[in-house]
Coordinates of C-alpha atoms in Angstrom, one line a residue:
X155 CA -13.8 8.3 25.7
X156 CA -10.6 10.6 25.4
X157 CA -7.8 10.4 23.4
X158 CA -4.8 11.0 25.0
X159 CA -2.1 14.2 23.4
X160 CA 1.0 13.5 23.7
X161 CA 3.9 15.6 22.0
X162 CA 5.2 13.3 19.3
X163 CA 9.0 13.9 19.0
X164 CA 9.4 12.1 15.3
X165 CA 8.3 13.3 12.1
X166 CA 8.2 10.9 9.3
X167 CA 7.5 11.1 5.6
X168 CA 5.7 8.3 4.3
X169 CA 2.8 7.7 1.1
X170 CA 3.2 11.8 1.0
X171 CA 1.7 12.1 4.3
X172 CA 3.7 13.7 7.4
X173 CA 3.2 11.2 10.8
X174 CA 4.6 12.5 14.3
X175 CA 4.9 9.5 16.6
X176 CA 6.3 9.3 20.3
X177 CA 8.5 6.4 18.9
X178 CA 10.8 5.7 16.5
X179 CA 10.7 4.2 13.0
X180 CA 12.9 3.0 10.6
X181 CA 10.8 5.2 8.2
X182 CA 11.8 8.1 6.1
X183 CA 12.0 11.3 8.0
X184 CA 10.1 14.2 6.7
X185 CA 12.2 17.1 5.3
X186 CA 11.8 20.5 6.0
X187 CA 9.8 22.6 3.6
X188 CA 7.6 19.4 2.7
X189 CA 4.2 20.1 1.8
X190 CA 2.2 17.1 2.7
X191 CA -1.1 15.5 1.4
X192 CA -2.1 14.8 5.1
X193 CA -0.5 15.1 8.9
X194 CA -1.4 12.2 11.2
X195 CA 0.0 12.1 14.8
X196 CA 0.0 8.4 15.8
X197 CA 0.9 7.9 20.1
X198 CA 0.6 5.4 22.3
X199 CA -2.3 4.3 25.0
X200 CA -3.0 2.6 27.6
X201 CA -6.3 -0.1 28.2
X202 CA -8.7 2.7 29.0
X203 CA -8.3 4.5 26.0
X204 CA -9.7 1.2 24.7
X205 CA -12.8 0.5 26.4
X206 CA -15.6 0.2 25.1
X207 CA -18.9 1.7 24.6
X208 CA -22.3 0.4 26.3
X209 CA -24.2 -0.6 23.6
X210 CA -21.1 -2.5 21.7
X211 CA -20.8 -5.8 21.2
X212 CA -17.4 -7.8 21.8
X213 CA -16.0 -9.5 18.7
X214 CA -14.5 -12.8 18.9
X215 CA -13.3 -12.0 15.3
X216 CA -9.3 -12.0 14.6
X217 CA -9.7 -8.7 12.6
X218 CA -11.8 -6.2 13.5
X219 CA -12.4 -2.6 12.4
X220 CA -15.5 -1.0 14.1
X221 CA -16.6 2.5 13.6
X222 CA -18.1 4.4 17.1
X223 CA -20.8 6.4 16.2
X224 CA -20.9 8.1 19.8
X225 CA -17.7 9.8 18.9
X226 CA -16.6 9.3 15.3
X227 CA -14.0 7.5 16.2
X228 CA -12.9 3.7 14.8
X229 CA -11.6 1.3 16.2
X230 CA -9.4 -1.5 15.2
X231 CA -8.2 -4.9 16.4
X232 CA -5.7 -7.7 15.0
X233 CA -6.3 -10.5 18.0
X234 CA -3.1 -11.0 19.6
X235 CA -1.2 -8.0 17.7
X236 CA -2.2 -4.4 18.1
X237 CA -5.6 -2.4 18.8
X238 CA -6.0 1.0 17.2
X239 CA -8.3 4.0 17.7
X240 CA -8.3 6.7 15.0
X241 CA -9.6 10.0 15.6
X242 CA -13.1 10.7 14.0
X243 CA -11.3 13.6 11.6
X244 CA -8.3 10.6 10.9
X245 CA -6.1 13.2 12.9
X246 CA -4.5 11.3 15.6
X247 CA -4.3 7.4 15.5
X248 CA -3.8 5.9 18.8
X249 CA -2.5 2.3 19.9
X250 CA -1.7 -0.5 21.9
X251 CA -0.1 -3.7 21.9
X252 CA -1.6 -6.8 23.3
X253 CA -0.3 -9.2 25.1
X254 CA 3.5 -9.6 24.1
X255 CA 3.6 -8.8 20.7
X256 CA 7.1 -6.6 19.5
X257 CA 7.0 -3.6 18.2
X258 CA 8.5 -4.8 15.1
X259 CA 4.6 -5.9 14.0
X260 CA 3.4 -2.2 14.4
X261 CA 6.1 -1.0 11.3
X262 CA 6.1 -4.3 8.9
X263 CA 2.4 -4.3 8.6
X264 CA -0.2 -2.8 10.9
X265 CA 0.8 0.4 11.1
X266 CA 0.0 0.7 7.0
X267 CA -4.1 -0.5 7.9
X268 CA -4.4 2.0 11.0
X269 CA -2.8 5.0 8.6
X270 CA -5.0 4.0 5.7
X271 CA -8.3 4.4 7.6
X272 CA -6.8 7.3 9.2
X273 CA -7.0 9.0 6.0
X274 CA -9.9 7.7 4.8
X275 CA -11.5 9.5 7.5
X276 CA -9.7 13.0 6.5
X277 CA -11.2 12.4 2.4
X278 CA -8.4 10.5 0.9
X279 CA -8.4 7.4 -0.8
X280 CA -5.4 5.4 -0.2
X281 CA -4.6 2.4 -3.3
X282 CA -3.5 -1.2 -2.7
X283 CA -0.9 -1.4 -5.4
X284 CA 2.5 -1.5 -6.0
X285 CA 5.1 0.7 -7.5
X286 CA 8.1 1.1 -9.3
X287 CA 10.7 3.9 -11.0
X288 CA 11.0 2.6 -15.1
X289 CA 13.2 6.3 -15.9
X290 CA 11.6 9.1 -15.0
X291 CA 7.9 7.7 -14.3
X292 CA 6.3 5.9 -11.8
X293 CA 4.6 2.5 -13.1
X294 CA 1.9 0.9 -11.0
X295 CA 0.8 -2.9 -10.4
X296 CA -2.4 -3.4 -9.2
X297 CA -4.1 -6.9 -7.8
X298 CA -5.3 -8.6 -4.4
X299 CA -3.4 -10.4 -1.8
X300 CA -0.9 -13.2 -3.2
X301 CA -1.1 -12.0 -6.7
X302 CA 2.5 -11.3 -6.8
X303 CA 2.9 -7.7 -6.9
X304 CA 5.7 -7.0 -4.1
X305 CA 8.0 -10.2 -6.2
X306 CA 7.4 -8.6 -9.4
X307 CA 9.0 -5.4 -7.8
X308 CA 11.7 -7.4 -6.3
X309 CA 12.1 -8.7 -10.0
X310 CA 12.4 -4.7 -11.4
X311 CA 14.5 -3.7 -8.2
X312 CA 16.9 -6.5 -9.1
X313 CA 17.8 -4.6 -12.5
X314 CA 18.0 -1.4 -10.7
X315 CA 14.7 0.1 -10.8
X316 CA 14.1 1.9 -7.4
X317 CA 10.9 1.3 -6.0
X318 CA 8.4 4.1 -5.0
X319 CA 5.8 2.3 -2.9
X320 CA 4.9 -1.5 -1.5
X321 CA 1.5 -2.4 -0.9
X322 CA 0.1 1.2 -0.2
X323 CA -0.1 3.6 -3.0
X324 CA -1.4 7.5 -2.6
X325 CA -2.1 9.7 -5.6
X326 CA -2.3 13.4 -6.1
X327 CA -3.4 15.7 -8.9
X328 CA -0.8 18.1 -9.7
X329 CA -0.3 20.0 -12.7
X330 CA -1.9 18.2 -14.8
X331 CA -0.3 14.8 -13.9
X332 CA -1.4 12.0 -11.6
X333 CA 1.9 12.0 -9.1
X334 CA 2.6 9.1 -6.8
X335 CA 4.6 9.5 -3.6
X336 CA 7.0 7.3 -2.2
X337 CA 6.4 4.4 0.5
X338 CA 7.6 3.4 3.3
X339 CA 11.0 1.8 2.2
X340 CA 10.6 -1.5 2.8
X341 CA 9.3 -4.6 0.5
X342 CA 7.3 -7.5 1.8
X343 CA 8.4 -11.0 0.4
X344 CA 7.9 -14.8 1.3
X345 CA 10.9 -17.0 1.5
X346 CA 11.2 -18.6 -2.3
X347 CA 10.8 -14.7 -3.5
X348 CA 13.2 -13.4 -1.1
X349 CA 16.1 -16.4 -2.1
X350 CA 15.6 -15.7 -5.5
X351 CA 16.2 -11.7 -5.5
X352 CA 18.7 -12.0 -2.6
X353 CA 21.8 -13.4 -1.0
X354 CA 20.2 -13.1 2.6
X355 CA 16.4 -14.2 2.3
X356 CA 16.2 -14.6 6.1
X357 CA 17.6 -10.5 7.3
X358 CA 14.2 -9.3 6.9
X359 CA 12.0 -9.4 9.8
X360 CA 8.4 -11.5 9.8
X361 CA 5.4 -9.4 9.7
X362 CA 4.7 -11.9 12.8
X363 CA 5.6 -13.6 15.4
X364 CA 4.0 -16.5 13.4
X365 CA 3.8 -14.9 9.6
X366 CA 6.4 -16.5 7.1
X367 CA 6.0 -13.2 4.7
X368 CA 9.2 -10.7 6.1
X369 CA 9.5 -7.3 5.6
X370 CA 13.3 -6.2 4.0
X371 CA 14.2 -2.5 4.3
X372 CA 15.5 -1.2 1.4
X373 CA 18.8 1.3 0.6
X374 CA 19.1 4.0 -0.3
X375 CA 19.7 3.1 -4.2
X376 CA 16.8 0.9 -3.9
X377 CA 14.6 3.6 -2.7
X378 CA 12.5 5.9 -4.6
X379 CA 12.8 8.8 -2.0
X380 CA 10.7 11.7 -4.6
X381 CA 7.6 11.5 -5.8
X382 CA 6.9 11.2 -9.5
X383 CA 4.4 11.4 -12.5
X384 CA 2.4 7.9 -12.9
X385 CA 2.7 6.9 -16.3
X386 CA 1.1 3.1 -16.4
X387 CA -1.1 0.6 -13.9
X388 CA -1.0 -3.1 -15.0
X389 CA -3.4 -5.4 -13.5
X390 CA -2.0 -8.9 -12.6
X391 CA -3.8 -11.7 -13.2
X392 CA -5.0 -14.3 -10.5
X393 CA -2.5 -16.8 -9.3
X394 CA -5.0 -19.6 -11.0
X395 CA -5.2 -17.9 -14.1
X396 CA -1.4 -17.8 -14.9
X397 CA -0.8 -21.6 -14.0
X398 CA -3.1 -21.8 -17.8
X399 CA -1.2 -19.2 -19.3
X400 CA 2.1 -20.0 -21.1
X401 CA 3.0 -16.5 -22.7
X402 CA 3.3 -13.0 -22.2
X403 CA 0.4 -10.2 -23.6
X404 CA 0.2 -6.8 -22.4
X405 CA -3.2 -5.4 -23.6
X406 CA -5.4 -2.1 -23.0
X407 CA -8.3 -2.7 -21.0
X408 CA -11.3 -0.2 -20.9
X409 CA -11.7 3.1 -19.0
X410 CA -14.9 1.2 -17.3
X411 CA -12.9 -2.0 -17.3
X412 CA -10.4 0.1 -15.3
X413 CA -12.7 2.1 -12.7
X414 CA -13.8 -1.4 -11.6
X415 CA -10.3 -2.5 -11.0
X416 CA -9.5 0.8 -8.9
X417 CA -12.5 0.1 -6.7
X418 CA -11.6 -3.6 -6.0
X419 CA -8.1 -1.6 -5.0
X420 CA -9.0 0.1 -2.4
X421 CA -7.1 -0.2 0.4
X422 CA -9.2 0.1 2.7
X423 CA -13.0 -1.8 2.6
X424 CA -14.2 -2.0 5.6
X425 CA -15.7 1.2 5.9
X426 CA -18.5 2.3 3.8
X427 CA -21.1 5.2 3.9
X428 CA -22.8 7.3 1.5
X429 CA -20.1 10.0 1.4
X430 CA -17.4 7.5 1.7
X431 CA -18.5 5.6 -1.5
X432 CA -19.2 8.7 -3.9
X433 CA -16.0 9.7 -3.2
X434 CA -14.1 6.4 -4.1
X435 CA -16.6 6.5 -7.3
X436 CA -15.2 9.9 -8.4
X437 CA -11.9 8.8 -7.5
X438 CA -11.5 5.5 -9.7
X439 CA -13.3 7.7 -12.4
X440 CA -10.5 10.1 -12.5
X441 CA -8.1 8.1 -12.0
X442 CA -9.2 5.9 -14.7
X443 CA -9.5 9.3 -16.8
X444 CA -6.0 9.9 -16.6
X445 CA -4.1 6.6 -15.9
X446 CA -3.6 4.4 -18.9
X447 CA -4.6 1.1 -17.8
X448 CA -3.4 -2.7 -19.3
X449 CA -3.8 -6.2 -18.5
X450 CA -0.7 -8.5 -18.4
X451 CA -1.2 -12.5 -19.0
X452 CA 1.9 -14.5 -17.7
X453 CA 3.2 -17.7 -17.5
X454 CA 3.5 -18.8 -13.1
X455 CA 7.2 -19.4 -11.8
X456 CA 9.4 -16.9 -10.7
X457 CA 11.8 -17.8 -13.8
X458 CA 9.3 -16.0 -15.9
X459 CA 9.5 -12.8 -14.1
X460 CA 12.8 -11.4 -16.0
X461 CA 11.0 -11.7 -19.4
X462 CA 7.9 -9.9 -17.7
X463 CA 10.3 -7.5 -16.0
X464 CA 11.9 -6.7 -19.9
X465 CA 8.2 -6.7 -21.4
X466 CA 6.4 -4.2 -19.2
X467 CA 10.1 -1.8 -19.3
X468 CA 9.9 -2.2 -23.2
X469 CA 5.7 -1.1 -23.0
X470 CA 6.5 1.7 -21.1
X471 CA 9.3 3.4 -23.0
X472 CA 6.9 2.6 -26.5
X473 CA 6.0 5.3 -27.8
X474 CA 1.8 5.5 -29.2
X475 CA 1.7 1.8 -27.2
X476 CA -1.8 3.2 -26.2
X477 CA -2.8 2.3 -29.8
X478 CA -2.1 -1.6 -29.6
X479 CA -1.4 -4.6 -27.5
X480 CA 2.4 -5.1 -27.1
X481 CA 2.7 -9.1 -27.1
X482 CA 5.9 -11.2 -26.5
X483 CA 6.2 -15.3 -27.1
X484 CA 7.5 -16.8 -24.0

């Protein structure tokens, strides 16, 4: 199977990594003199490019990624949305649309699963977190689908705290600092998050044709468009946990307790090997090494979340808060 080249006239900037596409994106462009963690080129096919191998097995699954061990290269299908085939040195990411579905769905949320394996295969390990600007550092929320992370950014972005990254979160070593780069610009909220933060709950566009999550871009003051040191990751509790909860704690948790929550964040799971799994062990370890990590306990209902907001702000400015729990009485 070949992949087809074509000369991608847009270069974007976005989760430090430089992506030339032959179409446009509402994404940030890259600047000249930008020294990126990665370069993929992502183009579009056609159904050949698709086809599949002798000895492969169709899937009537809805989501499928599926590596191709003739070639390296992986493929991945949402049924009814897009198919993707990403280069076996996560190089070049190419794609296809199937059936109808608008090119809208590519930017809101497949494009950030196609790009994540994509860099998996070049070494990296992508984060599913989210993040925001509290001063000059960047402050981290970690925790699974539907655990609130993209409202409680909504809730810092509403007191004017630009936020860095949305769902996707990439980390590099520098100087002695753990620096995290800026997203894709956009924030992904359902309908009672997105009335509460905002005038116009319904301009964002669905992730879907059928999802009731929608994607908002975000402006420029809203928009963390430089990367910066991370300084904090709090894990969220489960959705059932805070409906037992009925204050606010912010406690350390253990370097251990910590690696463990960095490997349930990876963004991507699906793809496992030897090599692949060492290096997400001596990732979360270093990570871990260098990241202080906490726990925050909260009541549920989005009334809760400016008290949170005021909380974690107040945690991060402490200074020596490494040494104790910082606790607040809703």
């Amino acid at each position: 199977m070949t992949l087809r080249r074509i000369s991608p006239p847009y270069r974007y900037s976005i989760y430090g990594v430089r992506v030339t596409s032959d179409h446009r994106f509402a994404f940030p462009m890259a600047r000249d003199g930008q020294q990126p963690l990665a370069d993929v080129e992502f183009v579009e096919g056609a159904a050949e490019d698709f086809e599949p191998s002798a000895n492969e097995q169709p899937s009537a699954d809805e989501w499928v990624v599926r590596p191709r061990p003739a070639d390296g290269t992986t493929y991945l299908r949402w049924e009814d949305l897009y198919e993707f085939l990403v280069a076996a040195d996560g190089s070049r990411i190419v794609y296809r649309a199937l059936g109808d579905c608008p090119r809208a769905v590519l930017q809101n949320f497949l494009f950030g699963q196609a790009l994540a394996v994509a860099l998996v295969q070049q070494g990296i390990e992508p984060l599913h977190a989210a993040v925001v600007r509290v001063d000059d550092w960047a402050v981290g929320f970690l925790g699974d689908c539907g655990f609130g992370k993209s409202t409680l950014l909504a809730a810092f972005l509403q007191e004017g705290h630009p936020v860095v990254t949305d769902d996707m979160l990439m980390l590099e070593r520098r100087s002695g600092s753990l620096i995290a780069y800026p997203g894709s610009g956009r924030l992904k909220l359902m309908p009672d998050s997105a009335g509460t933060f905002w005038d116009s709950p319904t301009r964002g566009t669905p992730l879907t044709r059928t999802a009731t999550k929608r994607s908002f871009p975000l402006t420029a003051a809203g928009r963390q468009s430089d990367s910066l040191p991370l300084r904090r990751l709090f894990v969220l509790p489960e959705p059932d946990e805070r409906n037992r909860m009925s204050s606010f704690e912010i406690r350390p948790i253990s370097r251990l307790a910590m690696v463990r929550e960095l490997l349930k964040s990876s963004f991507t799971t699906a793809i496992f090997h030897r090599e692949r799994l060492a290096r997400q062990f001596a990732f979360a370890t270093q990570v871990a090494s260098e990241a202080n990590g906490f726990e925050l306990r909260y009541p549920a209902g989005l009334q809760h979340l400016p008290a949170l907001r005021a909380a974690i702000v107040e945690h991060v400015r402490h200074t020596g808060v490494e040494k104790h729990a910082c606790r607040k009485t809703a």
